[in-house]
Amino acid sequence: MGVQNNSPRPSPRRKSTTLQHLFDLDAKSASDSKTIIGSQSSSSLENEEILSAISICNFIFTFTDPSECPTQQELKRQKLLQLLSIVKSSKKPLHDQVMTSLISMISLNLFRPLPPPSNPTYAVDFPDDEDPISTFSPLWSHLQLVYDILIRLVINNDPKLLRGYIDNQFVVNLLALFQSEDPRERNSLKNVYHRIYSRFTFYRSSMRKSMNDVFLHYVFETERHCGIRELLEIWGSIINGFTVPLKEEHKLFLMRVLIPFHKTKGLQGYHRQLAYCVSQFVQKEPVLGGIVVRGILRYWPMTNCQKEVLLIGELEELVENIDPDQYRKLALPLCIQITRCLNSWNSQVAERALYVWNNEQFVKMISVAMEEVFPVVVEGMEKNLKWHWSKSVRQLTENVKVMLEEMDPVLYSKCLEEIELRESKANQAELKRKEKWDRIEMAAAAKHQFLQPQHFMCVSH
């Protein structure tokens, strides 16, 4: 009995505290479950709202059909703005169903048949700062927002996550849109395509190949494509990121694609972007300068003075980065072409060629091979001073002549003597030729007189 009386018993107060604690836990658990359910419900409602907006944006307006309702067009624009705001502000990845529907909506709006070219037989004669083809699309008020949504998706989401939605075919379809004649669309495309290239590293190789195919088709087959300028801008950034030494694939791109670009009729429309791409290669590996210079000389225009002016400027910039070990090999072919240009009857071409002599690096190249170069250059200078119609060209030629004489007076005088000797021989040869023709004419006349009486005698018999 003593043992039973002294055994510890649970305190009633302690028991009630434990029960209260359990009740509190149970209440908290119920509250948390309600919060989770409420959160899930809210998220579900938000997704449904986004999907509803996407479904409205799936309807395509032409903006040319009179039956289309302006109110519905504005509603779609407002929904696109709403989607853009959601994509911009979203701090977590969108739901799979939402992302799938969103990419599908973007594809439906962007990947459309482009209208036929406004001028199928155009030839580009525009400088770099003018767009040769500008046909503004009536769809732009909607397309602009679709492009903004796409670029925000690319920037704000993990490329590995987007890979399941933006596949290789999607990228190929984007490239095809560079044929659009609307410069605003091509600019947006350039930004999106470049972003995809920089972030989706697993697509880079295929994207380069696809762009190369476009370039080759343009250069060697059609010479018509609206987006060459924008694609070359993308390539300029890509080349800038190449590591040294350059891969063989990249060198082949320079030789087989970029250099042949100099022969195209539309060169004036994208020469600045092309020259930047080429100069990037030569800056990274100066030994490529020789290949580039010879390639440009091979494709030199025969009758297009504007292209000649552009190419003279490009050659002058290339000389700044060429490997000095190649100076001797390149000096003569380069000077032959520059001399032909300074003898051009087009004053712009002649003046631009003469201004090259103000370039210290070019003069340094010439000084390496003066014995080979001076005879060609001096003859061109003297021809200009005697025969060129432009007073400004003759004045510039005189200035260059003074500079050359200061470089090597003896060699210049020797070249003049050789020119005079050649001219003297040419004059003597001309006199001999004339005398020979005179003798032939006299002999022919004598023979004619000799045969004429015999002819009359035959007739009389």
Coordinates of C-alpha atoms in Angstrom, one line a residue:
M1 CA 0.0 0.0 0.0
G2 CA 2.9 2.4 0.8
V3 CA 4.3 1.7 -2.5
Q4 CA 1.1 2.4 -4.3
N5 CA 0.5 5.6 -2.3
N6 CA 4.0 6.9 -3.1
S7 CA 4.0 6.1 -6.9
P8 CA 4.0 9.2 -9.2
R9 CA 0.8 10.1 -10.9
P10 CA 0.5 12.3 -14.0
S11 CA -0.4 15.9 -13.1
P12 CA -3.8 17.0 -14.4
R13 CA -2.4 20.4 -15.3
R14 CA 0.4 18.9 -17.3
K15 CA -2.0 16.7 -19.2
S16 CA -4.1 19.7 -20.2
T17 CA -1.0 21.6 -21.5
T18 CA -0.1 18.7 -23.7
L19 CA -3.6 18.5 -25.1
Q20 CA -3.6 22.2 -25.7
H21 CA -0.3 21.8 -27.6
L22 CA -1.8 19.1 -29.7
F23 CA -4.8 21.2 -30.4
D24 CA -2.6 24.1 -31.5
L25 CA -0.6 21.8 -33.8
D26 CA -3.7 20.5 -35.3
A27 CA -5.1 24.0 -35.9
K28 CA -1.8 25.1 -37.4
S29 CA -1.8 22.1 -39.7
A30 CA -5.3 22.8 -40.8
S31 CA -4.4 26.5 -41.4
D32 CA -1.3 25.5 -43.4
S33 CA -3.3 23.1 -45.5
K34 CA -5.9 25.8 -46.2
T35 CA -3.1 28.2 -47.2
I36 CA -1.5 25.6 -49.6
I37 CA -4.9 24.9 -51.1
G38 CA -5.6 28.6 -51.4
S39 CA -2.2 29.1 -53.0
Q40 CA -2.7 26.3 -55.4
S41 CA -6.1 27.6 -56.3
S42 CA -4.7 31.1 -56.8
S43 CA -1.9 29.7 -59.0
S44 CA -4.4 27.7 -61.0
L45 CA -6.6 30.8 -61.5
E46 CA -3.5 32.8 -62.6
N47 CA -2.6 30.1 -65.2
E48 CA -6.1 29.9 -66.5
E49 CA -6.1 33.7 -66.9
I50 CA -2.8 33.5 -68.8
L51 CA -4.1 30.7 -71.0
S52 CA -7.2 32.7 -71.8
A53 CA -5.1 35.7 -72.9
I54 CA -2.9 33.4 -75.0
S55 CA -6.0 32.0 -76.7
I56 CA -7.1 35.5 -77.7
C57 CA -3.7 36.2 -79.1
N58 CA -3.8 33.1 -81.3
F59 CA -6.2 34.9 -83.6
I60 CA -4.3 36.4 -86.5
F61 CA -5.4 39.8 -88.0
T62 CA -4.2 40.9 -91.4
F63 CA -5.0 44.6 -90.9
T64 CA -6.0 44.7 -94.6
D65 CA -9.4 42.9 -94.4
P66 CA -12.2 45.4 -94.0
S67 CA -14.3 42.9 -92.1
E68 CA -11.8 42.8 -89.2
C69 CA -13.0 44.6 -86.1
P70 CA -10.7 47.3 -84.8
T71 CA -12.0 46.6 -81.2
Q72 CA -10.8 43.0 -81.4
Q73 CA -7.5 44.1 -82.8
E74 CA -7.0 46.4 -79.9
L75 CA -8.1 43.7 -77.5
K76 CA -5.4 41.4 -78.8
R77 CA -2.8 44.2 -78.4
Q78 CA -3.9 44.7 -74.8
K79 CA -3.6 40.9 -74.1
L80 CA -0.1 40.9 -75.7
L81 CA 0.9 43.7 -73.4
Q82 CA -0.5 41.7 -70.5
L83 CA 1.5 38.7 -71.4
L84 CA 4.6 40.8 -71.9
S85 CA 4.1 42.2 -68.4
I86 CA 3.7 38.7 -66.9
V87 CA 6.8 37.4 -68.7
K88 CA 8.9 40.4 -67.5
S89 CA 7.8 40.2 -63.9
S90 CA 7.7 36.4 -63.4
K91 CA 10.4 35.4 -60.9
K92 CA 9.8 31.6 -61.4
P93 CA 9.5 29.5 -64.5
L94 CA 6.1 29.5 -66.0
H95 CA 3.9 26.3 -65.8
D96 CA 4.6 23.8 -68.5
Q97 CA 1.1 24.1 -70.1
V98 CA 1.5 27.9 -70.1
M99 CA 5.0 27.8 -71.6
T100 CA 3.8 25.4 -74.3
S101 CA 0.8 27.5 -75.2
L102 CA 2.9 30.7 -75.2
I103 CA 5.6 29.3 -77.6
S104 CA 2.8 28.0 -79.8
M105 CA 1.2 31.4 -79.9
I106 CA 4.5 33.0 -80.8
S107 CA 5.0 30.5 -83.6
L108 CA 1.5 31.1 -84.9
N109 CA 2.1 34.9 -85.1
L110 CA 5.6 35.0 -86.4
F111 CA 6.0 32.0 -88.7
R112 CA 3.7 33.1 -91.5
P113 CA 4.0 33.3 -95.3
L114 CA 5.8 36.5 -96.2
P115 CA 4.4 38.7 -99.0
P116 CA 6.0 38.5 -102.4
P117 CA 9.0 40.8 -103.0
S118 CA 8.0 44.4 -103.8
N119 CA 10.7 44.6 -106.5
P120 CA 11.9 41.2 -107.6
T121 CA 14.5 42.6 -110.0
Y122 CA 16.0 45.3 -107.8
A123 CA 19.7 46.2 -107.8
V124 CA 21.1 47.7 -104.7
D125 CA 22.8 51.1 -105.2
F126 CA 22.3 52.5 -101.7
P127 CA 25.0 53.5 -99.2
D128 CA 25.3 51.7 -95.9
D129 CA 23.1 54.1 -93.9
E130 CA 20.1 53.7 -96.2
D131 CA 17.9 50.7 -96.4
P132 CA 17.4 49.5 -100.0
I133 CA 14.2 47.7 -99.2
S134 CA 11.7 49.2 -96.7
T135 CA 8.2 47.9 -96.9
F136 CA 6.5 48.4 -93.5
S137 CA 4.2 45.5 -92.4
P138 CA 0.7 46.5 -91.2
L139 CA 1.0 43.7 -88.6
W140 CA 3.8 45.4 -86.8
S141 CA 1.7 46.7 -83.9
H142 CA 1.1 43.1 -82.9
L143 CA 4.4 41.6 -84.1
Q144 CA 6.5 44.0 -82.1
L145 CA 4.9 42.8 -78.9
V146 CA 5.3 39.1 -79.9
Y147 CA 9.0 39.7 -80.5
D148 CA 9.3 41.5 -77.1
I149 CA 7.7 38.5 -75.4
L150 CA 10.0 36.1 -77.1
I151 CA 13.2 38.0 -76.3
R152 CA 12.1 38.3 -72.6
L153 CA 11.5 34.6 -72.5
V154 CA 15.0 33.9 -73.9
I155 CA 16.6 36.4 -71.4
N156 CA 14.8 35.5 -68.2
N157 CA 14.7 31.7 -68.5
D158 CA 17.3 29.0 -68.3
P159 CA 18.3 27.8 -71.8
K160 CA 18.2 24.2 -70.7
L161 CA 14.6 24.7 -69.6
L162 CA 13.6 26.4 -72.8
R163 CA 15.3 23.8 -74.9
G164 CA 12.2 21.6 -74.7
Y165 CA 10.1 24.5 -76.2
I166 CA 12.4 26.4 -78.5
D167 CA 13.8 23.6 -80.6
N168 CA 16.1 23.6 -83.6
Q169 CA 13.2 23.9 -86.1
F170 CA 12.0 27.0 -84.2
V171 CA 15.4 28.6 -84.8
V172 CA 15.5 27.7 -88.4
N173 CA 12.0 29.3 -88.9
L174 CA 13.3 32.4 -87.2
L175 CA 16.2 32.6 -89.7
A176 CA 13.7 32.4 -92.6
L177 CA 12.0 35.5 -91.4
F178 CA 15.1 37.6 -92.2
Q179 CA 13.6 37.7 -95.7
S180 CA 11.0 40.2 -94.4
E181 CA 11.1 43.6 -96.1
D182 CA 10.2 45.4 -92.9
P183 CA 13.5 46.8 -91.4
R184 CA 11.8 47.0 -87.9
E185 CA 11.1 43.2 -88.0
R186 CA 14.6 42.4 -89.2
N187 CA 16.1 44.5 -86.3
S188 CA 14.0 42.6 -83.8
L189 CA 14.9 39.3 -85.4
K190 CA 18.6 40.3 -85.2
N191 CA 18.3 40.9 -81.4
V192 CA 16.3 37.7 -80.8
Y193 CA 18.6 35.5 -83.0
H194 CA 21.7 36.9 -81.5
R195 CA 20.4 36.3 -77.9
I196 CA 19.5 32.7 -78.7
Y197 CA 23.0 32.2 -80.2
S198 CA 24.7 33.6 -77.1
R199 CA 22.6 31.8 -74.6
F200 CA 21.8 28.5 -76.3
T201 CA 25.3 27.2 -76.8
F202 CA 24.1 23.8 -77.9
Y203 CA 22.5 25.4 -81.0
R204 CA 25.6 27.5 -82.1
S205 CA 27.1 25.1 -84.6
S206 CA 23.8 24.5 -86.4
M207 CA 23.0 28.2 -86.4
R208 CA 26.3 29.0 -88.0
K209 CA 25.7 26.4 -90.6
S210 CA 22.2 27.7 -91.4
M211 CA 23.5 31.2 -91.8
N212 CA 26.3 30.0 -94.0
D213 CA 23.8 28.3 -96.3
V214 CA 21.8 31.6 -96.6
F215 CA 25.0 33.4 -97.5
L216 CA 26.2 30.9 -100.1
H217 CA 22.7 30.8 -101.7
Y218 CA 22.8 34.6 -101.9
V219 CA 26.3 35.0 -103.2
F220 CA 26.4 32.2 -105.8
E221 CA 22.7 31.9 -106.8
T222 CA 20.1 34.6 -106.2
E223 CA 21.9 37.8 -104.9
R224 CA 18.6 38.6 -103.3
H225 CA 18.0 38.6 -99.6
C226 CA 16.7 41.4 -97.4
G227 CA 18.5 40.4 -94.2
I228 CA 22.2 40.1 -95.2
R229 CA 23.1 43.3 -93.4
E230 CA 21.6 42.1 -90.1
L231 CA 23.0 38.6 -90.4
L232 CA 26.5 40.1 -91.0
E233 CA 26.1 42.2 -87.9
I234 CA 25.4 39.0 -85.9
W235 CA 28.5 37.4 -87.5
G236 CA 30.6 40.4 -86.6
S237 CA 29.8 39.7 -82.9
I238 CA 30.4 36.0 -83.3
I239 CA 33.8 36.5 -85.0
N240 CA 34.8 38.9 -82.2
G241 CA 34.3 36.1 -79.7
F242 CA 36.5 33.5 -81.6
T243 CA 39.6 32.4 -79.8
V244 CA 43.1 32.3 -81.3
P245 CA 44.3 30.2 -83.1
L246 CA 41.3 30.2 -85.3
K247 CA 39.6 26.9 -86.1
E248 CA 39.8 25.6 -89.7
E249 CA 36.0 25.8 -90.0
H250 CA 36.2 29.6 -89.3
K251 CA 39.0 30.2 -91.8
L252 CA 37.0 28.4 -94.5
F253 CA 34.1 30.6 -93.7
L254 CA 36.3 33.6 -94.4
M255 CA 37.7 32.3 -97.7
R256 CA 34.6 30.6 -99.1
V257 CA 31.9 33.0 -97.9
L258 CA 33.1 36.4 -96.8
I259 CA 35.7 37.1 -99.5
P260 CA 33.3 36.1 -102.4
F261 CA 30.8 38.6 -100.9
H262 CA 32.9 41.4 -102.4
K263 CA 31.7 40.4 -105.9
T264 CA 28.0 40.8 -105.3
K265 CA 25.9 43.6 -106.8
G266 CA 24.4 44.6 -103.5
L267 CA 27.8 45.2 -101.8
Q268 CA 27.0 48.9 -101.0
G269 CA 24.1 47.9 -98.8
Y270 CA 26.2 45.9 -96.3
H271 CA 29.8 46.7 -97.0
R272 CA 30.4 48.3 -93.6
Q273 CA 29.3 45.1 -91.8
L274 CA 31.2 42.9 -94.2
A275 CA 34.4 44.9 -93.8
Y276 CA 34.1 44.6 -90.0
C277 CA 33.8 40.8 -90.2
V278 CA 36.9 40.6 -92.5
S279 CA 39.0 42.9 -90.4
Q280 CA 38.2 40.9 -87.3
F281 CA 39.7 37.8 -88.9
V282 CA 42.9 39.7 -89.9
Q283 CA 43.2 41.3 -86.5
K284 CA 43.1 37.9 -84.8
E285 CA 45.5 36.3 -87.3
P286 CA 47.4 38.9 -89.4
V287 CA 48.8 36.1 -91.6
L288 CA 45.3 35.9 -93.2
G289 CA 45.7 39.4 -94.6
G290 CA 47.4 38.2 -97.7
I291 CA 44.5 35.8 -98.5
V292 CA 42.0 38.6 -98.0
V293 CA 43.9 41.2 -100.1
R294 CA 44.3 38.8 -103.0
G295 CA 40.7 37.8 -102.8
I296 CA 39.5 41.4 -102.9
L297 CA 41.8 42.1 -105.9
R298 CA 40.4 39.0 -107.7
Y299 CA 36.8 40.3 -107.3
W300 CA 37.6 43.9 -108.2
P301 CA 34.7 45.6 -110.1
M302 CA 35.3 46.7 -113.7
T303 CA 32.6 49.3 -114.1
N304 CA 31.2 50.1 -110.7
C305 CA 32.9 53.2 -109.3
Q306 CA 31.0 53.2 -106.0
K307 CA 32.2 49.7 -105.2
E308 CA 35.8 50.7 -106.2
V309 CA 35.8 53.6 -103.7
L310 CA 34.5 51.2 -100.9
L311 CA 37.1 48.5 -101.7
I312 CA 40.0 51.0 -101.7
G313 CA 39.0 52.1 -98.2
E314 CA 38.8 48.5 -97.1
L315 CA 42.2 47.7 -98.5
E316 CA 43.7 50.7 -96.7
E317 CA 42.2 49.5 -93.4
L318 CA 43.5 46.0 -94.0
V319 CA 47.0 47.2 -94.5
E320 CA 47.0 48.4 -90.9
N321 CA 46.7 44.8 -89.6
I322 CA 48.6 42.8 -92.2
D323 CA 51.5 40.7 -91.1
P324 CA 54.7 42.8 -92.0
D325 CA 56.3 39.6 -93.3
Q326 CA 53.8 39.7 -96.2
Y327 CA 54.6 43.3 -97.3
R328 CA 56.9 42.3 -100.1
K329 CA 54.5 39.8 -101.6
L330 CA 51.6 42.1 -101.5
A331 CA 53.2 45.5 -102.3
L332 CA 53.3 45.0 -106.1
P333 CA 49.8 43.6 -106.8
L334 CA 48.3 46.1 -104.4
C335 CA 50.1 49.0 -106.0
I336 CA 49.1 47.9 -109.5
Q337 CA 45.5 48.1 -108.5
I338 CA 45.8 51.4 -106.7
T339 CA 47.6 52.9 -109.7
R340 CA 44.9 51.7 -112.0
C341 CA 42.4 53.4 -109.7
L342 CA 44.3 56.7 -109.5
N343 CA 44.3 56.7 -113.4
S344 CA 40.6 56.3 -113.4
W345 CA 38.6 58.9 -115.3
N346 CA 36.1 58.9 -112.4
S347 CA 37.5 61.7 -110.2
Q348 CA 36.1 60.1 -107.0
V349 CA 37.9 56.8 -107.6
A350 CA 41.1 58.6 -108.6
E351 CA 41.1 60.9 -105.6
R352 CA 40.3 58.1 -103.1
A353 CA 43.3 56.1 -104.6
L354 CA 45.6 59.1 -104.2
Y355 CA 44.6 59.7 -100.6
V356 CA 45.8 56.2 -99.8
W357 CA 49.3 57.6 -100.0
N358 CA 48.7 59.6 -96.8
N359 CA 48.5 56.3 -94.9
E360 CA 51.9 55.7 -93.2
Q361 CA 51.5 52.0 -93.1
F362 CA 50.8 51.8 -96.8
V363 CA 53.9 53.9 -97.5
K364 CA 55.9 51.6 -95.2
M365 CA 54.7 48.6 -97.2
I366 CA 55.8 50.3 -100.5
S367 CA 59.2 51.1 -99.1
V368 CA 59.9 47.4 -98.6
A369 CA 59.6 46.7 -102.3
M370 CA 60.5 50.1 -103.9
E371 CA 62.5 48.6 -106.8
E372 CA 59.4 46.6 -107.9
V373 CA 56.7 49.2 -107.1
F374 CA 58.2 52.5 -108.3
P375 CA 58.2 51.8 -112.0
V376 CA 54.5 51.1 -111.9
V377 CA 53.6 54.0 -109.6
V378 CA 55.8 56.6 -111.4
E379 CA 54.3 55.7 -114.8
G380 CA 50.8 56.2 -113.3
M381 CA 51.7 59.5 -111.8
E382 CA 53.1 60.9 -115.0
K383 CA 50.1 59.7 -117.0
N384 CA 47.8 61.6 -114.6
L385 CA 49.9 64.8 -114.8
K386 CA 49.7 64.7 -118.6
W387 CA 46.3 63.4 -119.4
H388 CA 43.8 63.6 -116.5
W389 CA 40.9 65.9 -117.0
S390 CA 40.3 66.8 -113.3
K391 CA 42.3 69.7 -111.9
S392 CA 42.0 68.4 -108.3
V393 CA 43.2 64.9 -109.4
R394 CA 46.2 66.5 -111.1
Q395 CA 47.0 68.6 -108.0
L396 CA 46.8 65.5 -105.7
T397 CA 49.0 63.6 -108.1
E398 CA 51.6 66.4 -107.9
N399 CA 51.6 66.2 -104.1
V400 CA 52.1 62.4 -104.2
K401 CA 54.9 62.8 -106.8
V402 CA 56.8 65.2 -104.5
M403 CA 56.5 62.7 -101.7
L404 CA 57.8 59.8 -103.9
E405 CA 60.7 61.9 -105.1
E406 CA 61.7 62.6 -101.5
M407 CA 61.6 58.9 -100.7
D408 CA 64.2 58.0 -103.4
P409 CA 65.1 60.8 -105.9
V410 CA 67.6 58.6 -107.8
L411 CA 65.1 55.8 -108.3
Y412 CA 62.4 58.2 -109.3
S413 CA 64.7 59.8 -111.9
K414 CA 65.7 56.3 -113.2
C415 CA 62.0 55.4 -113.6
L416 CA 61.4 58.6 -115.5
E417 CA 64.3 57.8 -117.9
E418 CA 62.9 54.3 -118.4
I419 CA 59.5 55.8 -119.2
E420 CA 61.0 58.2 -121.7
L421 CA 63.0 55.4 -123.3
R422 CA 59.9 53.2 -123.6
E423 CA 58.0 56.1 -125.1
S424 CA 60.8 56.8 -127.5
K425 CA 60.9 53.2 -128.6
A426 CA 57.1 53.2 -128.9
N427 CA 57.2 56.3 -131.1
Q428 CA 59.9 54.7 -133.3
A429 CA 57.8 51.5 -133.6
E430 CA 54.8 53.6 -134.5
L431 CA 56.7 55.4 -137.2
K432 CA 58.0 52.1 -138.6
R433 CA 54.5 50.7 -138.6
K434 CA 53.1 53.8 -140.3
E435 CA 55.9 53.7 -142.9
K436 CA 55.1 50.0 -143.5
W437 CA 51.5 50.7 -144.0
D438 CA 52.3 53.6 -146.4
R439 CA 54.4 51.2 -148.5
I440 CA 51.6 48.7 -148.5
E441 CA 49.0 51.3 -149.6
M442 CA 51.3 52.6 -152.3
A443 CA 51.9 49.0 -153.6
A444 CA 48.1 48.4 -153.6
A445 CA 47.4 51.6 -155.5
A446 CA 50.1 50.7 -158.1
K447 CA 48.7 47.3 -158.6
H448 CA 45.2 48.7 -159.0
Q449 CA 46.4 51.1 -161.7
F450 CA 48.2 48.3 -163.4
L451 CA 45.2 46.0 -163.6
Q452 CA 42.7 48.6 -164.6
P453 CA 43.6 49.0 -168.4
Q454 CA 43.8 45.2 -168.8
H455 CA 40.3 45.0 -167.5
F456 CA 39.0 47.4 -170.1
M457 CA 40.9 45.5 -172.8
C458 CA 39.2 42.3 -171.8
V459 CA 35.8 44.0 -172.0
S460 CA 36.4 45.4 -175.5
H461 CA 37.3 42.0 -176.9

